PDB file of C-alpha atoms in Angstrom:
ATOM      1  CA  MET A 470     -29.420 -10.515  58.560  1.00 90.00           C
ATOM      2  CA  ILE A 471     -29.791 -11.883  55.047  1.00 95.00           C
ATOM      3  CA  GLN A 472     -27.114 -14.206  53.647  1.00 95.00           C
ATOM      4  CA  ILE A 473     -26.719 -14.571  49.879  1.00 96.00           C
ATOM      5  CA  ASN A 474     -24.901 -17.563  48.417  1.00 93.00           C
ATOM      6  CA  VAL A 475     -24.466 -18.513  44.767  1.00 91.00           C
ATOM      7  CA  ASP A 476     -23.182 -21.924  43.760  1.00 85.00           C
ATOM      8  CA  GLY A 477     -23.272 -23.684  40.414  1.00 80.00           C
ATOM      9  CA  GLU A 478     -26.914 -24.662  40.847  1.00 87.00           C
ATOM     10  CA  ARG A 479     -28.749 -22.146  43.047  1.00 92.00           C
ATOM     11  CA  ILE A 480     -28.987 -18.668  44.448  1.00 94.00           C
ATOM     12  CA  LYS A 481     -29.800 -18.842  48.142  1.00 95.00           C
ATOM     13  CA  LEU A 482     -31.239 -16.007  50.193  1.00 95.00           C
ATOM     14  CA  ASN A 483     -31.066 -17.451  53.682  1.00 94.00           C
ATOM     15  CA  GLU A 484     -33.043 -20.712  53.388  1.00 92.00           C
ATOM     16  CA  ASP A 485     -34.930 -19.728  50.207  1.00 93.00           C
ATOM     17  CA  SER A 486     -33.373 -20.679  46.874  1.00 95.00           C
ATOM     18  CA  VAL A 487     -33.939 -20.703  43.129  1.00 95.00           C
ATOM     19  CA  LEU A 488     -32.307 -22.838  40.470  1.00 92.00           C
ATOM     20  CA  ILE A 489     -29.923 -21.114  38.082  1.00 90.00           C
ATOM     21  CA  ASP A 490     -28.615 -22.178  34.690  1.00 82.00           C
ATOM     22  CA  ILE A 491     -24.964 -21.153  34.455  1.00 75.00           C
ATOM     23  CA  TYR A 492     -24.241 -22.693  31.029  1.00 70.00           C
ATOM     24  CA  LEU A 493     -24.872 -19.509  29.033  1.00 66.00           C
ATOM     25  CA  ILE A 494     -23.310 -17.324  31.688  1.00 68.00           C
ATOM     26  CA  GLU A 495     -20.157 -19.418  31.353  1.00 65.00           C
ATOM     27  CA  GLU A 496     -20.419 -19.226  27.544  1.00 65.00           C
ATOM     28  CA  LEU A 497     -20.678 -15.444  27.630  1.00 60.00           C
ATOM     29  CA  PHE A 498     -17.590 -15.179  29.846  1.00 59.00           C
ATOM     30  CA  SER A 499     -15.433 -18.044  28.557  1.00 55.00           C
ATOM     31  CA  LYS A 500     -13.235 -15.484  26.763  1.00 58.00           C
ATOM     32  CA  ASP A 501     -12.049 -14.048  30.080  1.00 61.00           C
ATOM     33  CA  PRO A 502     -10.506 -16.705  32.327  1.00 54.00           C
ATOM     34  CA  LYS A 503     -10.369 -14.227  35.242  1.00 57.00           C
ATOM     35  CA  THR A 504     -14.151 -14.049  35.340  1.00 63.00           C
ATOM     36  CA  ASN A 505     -15.698 -16.598  37.653  1.00 77.00           C
ATOM     37  CA  LEU A 506     -19.256 -17.177  38.796  1.00 80.00           C
ATOM     38  CA  LYS A 507     -18.871 -14.954  41.874  1.00 84.00           C
ATOM     39  CA  LYS A 508     -17.594 -12.088  39.739  1.00 84.00           C
ATOM     40  CA  VAL A 509     -20.471 -12.468  37.255  1.00 85.00           C
ATOM     41  CA  TYR A 510     -23.037 -12.377  40.057  1.00 90.00           C
ATOM     42  CA  SER A 511     -21.301  -9.415  41.672  1.00 91.00           C
ATOM     43  CA  ILE A 512     -21.902  -7.551  38.384  1.00 89.00           C
ATOM     44  CA  LEU A 513     -25.558  -8.636  38.311  1.00 91.00           C
ATOM     45  CA  PHE A 514     -26.018  -7.691  41.956  1.00 95.00           C
ATOM     46  CA  THR A 515     -24.450  -4.264  41.379  1.00 95.00           C
ATOM     47  CA  GLY A 516     -27.132  -3.690  38.731  1.00 95.00           C
ATOM     48  CA  TRP A 517     -29.740  -4.887  41.229  1.00 96.00           C
ATOM     49  CA  LEU A 518     -28.521  -2.291  43.747  1.00 97.00           C
ATOM     50  CA  LYS A 519     -28.997   0.478  41.192  1.00 96.00           C
ATOM     51  CA  SER A 520     -32.554  -0.727  40.596  1.00 96.00           C
ATOM     52  CA  LEU A 521     -33.272  -0.850  44.323  1.00 97.00           C
ATOM     53  CA  ASP A 522     -31.976   2.712  44.685  1.00 96.00           C
ATOM     54  CA  SER A 523     -34.138   3.968  41.815  1.00 95.00           C
ATOM     55  CA  GLU A 524     -37.471   5.723  42.234  1.00 95.00           C
ATOM     56  CA  HIS A 525     -39.226   2.843  40.465  1.00 96.00           C
ATOM     57  CA  ARG A 526     -41.646   0.791  42.513  1.00 97.00           C
ATOM     58  CA  GLN A 527     -41.421  -2.371  40.379  1.00 97.00           C
ATOM     59  CA  PHE A 528     -38.579  -3.811  38.297  1.00 97.00           C
ATOM     60  CA  TYR A 529     -36.949  -7.095  37.232  1.00 97.00           C
ATOM     61  CA  LEU A 530     -33.818  -8.541  38.845  1.00 96.00           C
ATOM     62  CA  PRO A 531     -32.294 -11.102  36.434  1.00 93.00           C
ATOM     63  CA  TYR A 532     -30.584 -14.155  37.907  1.00 92.00           C
ATOM     64  CA  SER A 533     -30.454 -16.887  35.230  1.00 90.00           C
ATOM     65  CA  ILE A 534     -30.110 -16.894  31.437  1.00 86.00           C
ATOM     66  CA  ASP A 535     -31.510 -19.576  29.148  1.00 83.00           C
ATOM     67  CA  ASP A 536     -31.622 -19.695  25.324  1.00 80.00           C
ATOM     68  CA  GLU A 537     -34.958 -17.891  24.998  1.00 86.00           C
ATOM     69  CA  PHE A 538     -35.675 -16.753  28.545  1.00 89.00           C
ATOM     70  CA  VAL A 539     -34.195 -14.721  31.338  1.00 91.00           C
ATOM     71  CA  GLU A 540     -35.258 -15.815  34.804  1.00 93.00           C
ATOM     72  CA  THR A 541     -35.873 -12.864  37.099  1.00 95.00           C
ATOM     73  CA  PHE A 542     -37.313 -11.763  40.362  1.00 98.00           C
ATOM     74  CA  ARG A 543     -40.041  -9.238  39.762  1.00 98.00           C
ATOM     75  CA  ALA A 544     -39.270  -6.920  42.643  1.00 98.00           C
ATOM     76  CA  THR A 545     -41.940  -4.697  44.146  1.00 98.00           C
ATOM     77  CA  LYS A 546     -41.196  -2.092  46.787  1.00 98.00           C
ATOM     78  CA  ASP A 547     -43.799  -2.169  49.551  1.00 97.00           C
ATOM     79  CA  GLY A 548     -42.889   0.302  52.269  1.00 96.00           C
ATOM     80  CA  ASN A 549     -39.679  -0.961  53.894  1.00 96.00           C
ATOM     81  CA  LEU A 550     -39.991  -4.327  52.154  1.00 98.00           C
ATOM     82  CA  ILE A 551     -38.927  -5.673  48.799  1.00 98.00           C
ATOM     83  CA  VAL A 552     -41.277  -8.432  47.602  1.00 98.00           C
ATOM     84  CA  LEU A 553     -39.771 -10.905  45.114  1.00 98.00           C
ATOM     85  CA  LYS A 554     -41.726 -13.100  42.706  1.00 98.00           C
ATOM     86  CA  CYS A 555     -40.131 -15.468  40.169  1.00 98.00           C
ATOM     87  CA  VAL A 556     -40.946 -14.512  36.581  1.00 98.00           C
ATOM     88  CA  SER A 557     -39.575 -15.861  33.276  1.00 96.00           C
ATOM     89  CA  LEU A 558     -39.232 -13.272  30.518  1.00 95.00           C
ATOM     90  CA  TYR A 559     -39.029 -13.839  26.775  1.00 94.00           C
ATOM     91  CA  VAL A 560     -35.534 -12.536  26.056  1.00 89.00           C
ATOM     92  CA  PHE A 561     -33.076 -14.025  23.570  1.00 77.00           C
ATOM     93  CA  SER A 562     -30.024 -14.892  25.647  1.00 73.00           C
ATOM     94  CA  PHE A 563     -27.425 -13.326  23.384  1.00 71.00           C
ATOM     95  CA  ASP A 564     -29.266  -9.998  23.622  1.00 76.00           C
ATOM     96  CA  PHE A 565     -28.542 -10.001  27.350  1.00 79.00           C
ATOM     97  CA  LYS A 566     -25.315  -8.529  28.693  1.00 78.00           C
ATOM     98  CA  VAL A 567     -23.900  -9.058  32.146  1.00 77.00           C
ATOM     99  CA  GLU A 568     -22.887  -5.442  32.598  1.00 79.00           C
ATOM    100  CA  GLU A 569     -23.928  -3.243  35.486  1.00 80.00           C
ATOM    101  CA  ASN A 570     -25.628  -0.527  33.398  1.00 87.00           C
ATOM    102  CA  PHE A 571     -27.275  -3.045  31.058  1.00 89.00           C
ATOM    103  CA  VAL A 572     -28.702  -4.970  34.024  1.00 90.00           C
ATOM    104  CA  TYR A 573     -30.048  -1.738  35.510  1.00 92.00           C
ATOM    105  CA  GLU A 574     -31.654  -0.585  32.236  1.00 94.00           C
ATOM    106  CA  PHE A 575     -33.005  -4.099  31.579  1.00 93.00           C
ATOM    107  CA  SER A 576     -34.593  -4.168  35.026  1.00 95.00           C
ATOM    108  CA  LEU A 577     -36.684  -1.067  34.357  1.00 94.00           C
ATOM    109  CA  LYS A 578     -38.031  -2.024  30.912  1.00 95.00           C
ATOM    110  CA  ASN A 579     -41.339  -3.702  30.163  1.00 94.00           C
ATOM    111  CA  HIS A 580     -40.886  -7.298  29.040  1.00 94.00           C
ATOM    112  CA  GLU A 581     -43.146 -10.024  27.718  1.00 95.00           C
ATOM    113  CA  ILE A 582     -43.747 -12.516  30.503  1.00 96.00           C
ATOM    114  CA  ALA A 583     -43.410 -16.186  29.572  1.00 96.00           C
ATOM    115  CA  LYS A 584     -44.251 -17.584  33.009  1.00 96.00           C
ATOM    116  CA  GLU A 585     -45.158 -16.119  36.359  1.00 96.00           C
ATOM    117  CA  TYR A 586     -45.020 -18.316  39.423  1.00 95.00           C
ATOM    118  CA  PRO A 587     -48.113 -18.110  41.648  1.00 93.00           C
ATOM    119  CA  ASP A 588     -46.450 -17.530  45.020  1.00 95.00           C
ATOM    120  CA  ASN A 589     -44.044 -14.848  46.110  1.00 96.00           C
ATOM    121  CA  PHE A 590     -40.461 -16.039  46.496  1.00 97.00           C
ATOM    122  CA  GLY A 591     -39.975 -13.926  49.594  1.00 96.00           C
ATOM    123  CA  GLU A 592     -40.273 -10.583  51.338  1.00 97.00           C
ATOM    124  CA  TYR A 593     -37.189  -8.871  52.710  1.00 97.00           C
ATOM    125  CA  ASP A 594     -36.333  -5.649  54.470  1.00 98.00           C
ATOM    126  CA  ILE A 595     -34.920  -3.403  51.717  1.00 98.00           C
ATOM    127  CA  VAL A 596     -31.983  -2.159  53.802  1.00 98.00           C
ATOM    128  CA  GLU A 597     -31.025  -5.702  54.858  1.00 98.00           C
ATOM    129  CA  PHE A 598     -31.392  -6.933  51.267  1.00 98.00           C
ATOM    130  CA  LYS A 599     -29.130  -4.156  49.957  1.00 98.00           C
ATOM    131  CA  ASN A 600     -26.575  -4.873  52.699  1.00 98.00           C
ATOM    132  CA  ALA A 601     -26.579  -8.576  51.771  1.00 98.00           C
ATOM    133  CA  LEU A 602     -25.957  -7.663  48.122  1.00 98.00           C
ATOM    134  CA  LEU A 603     -23.096  -5.346  49.135  1.00 97.00           C
ATOM    135  CA  ASN A 604     -21.579  -8.080  51.318  1.00 97.00           C
ATOM    136  CA  TYR A 605     -21.695 -10.531  48.410  1.00 96.00           C
ATOM    137  CA  ILE A 606     -20.180  -7.991  45.996  1.00 96.00           C
ATOM    138  CA  ASN A 607     -17.364  -7.172  48.426  1.00 95.00           C
ATOM    139  CA  MET A 608     -16.654 -10.863  49.048  1.00 94.00           C
ATOM    140  CA  ALA A 609     -16.643 -11.640  45.314  1.00 90.00           C
ATOM    141  CA  ASN A 610     -14.218  -8.793  44.646  1.00 86.00           C
ATOM    142  CA  GLY A 611     -11.911  -9.783  47.505  1.00 85.00           C
ATOM    143  CA  ASN A 612     -12.779  -6.850  49.772  1.00 77.00           C
TER     144      ASN A 612
END
């Protein structure tokens, strides 16, 4: 079973983790005091679920926003697995919206790659990965 945890510094998938920059995420949501980090990531993860359910074999799952870059997992479906690789994309931060449909549409577009890390971040069973995302979303929304 996959466990997903998001704190102010990292996203953890079991023992694997990536650094996140929450400054701009907080800036984008400072107008709504009810929105916290868990809620923001539940929105992102809902967009991820839509991408995972799509017919597309490869797509981007955004997890961190910087001034000129969006950090993503380039996700590739490989049979029953989802293979994640960390990729930085050239995207101006204020063009990015943390909205379920925007995240989904963003994930399917072609983007200019700023940096691609050499090793895969991880390989996960797609069903288990989707269940972990659903568990996080439910927890973040108090369900």
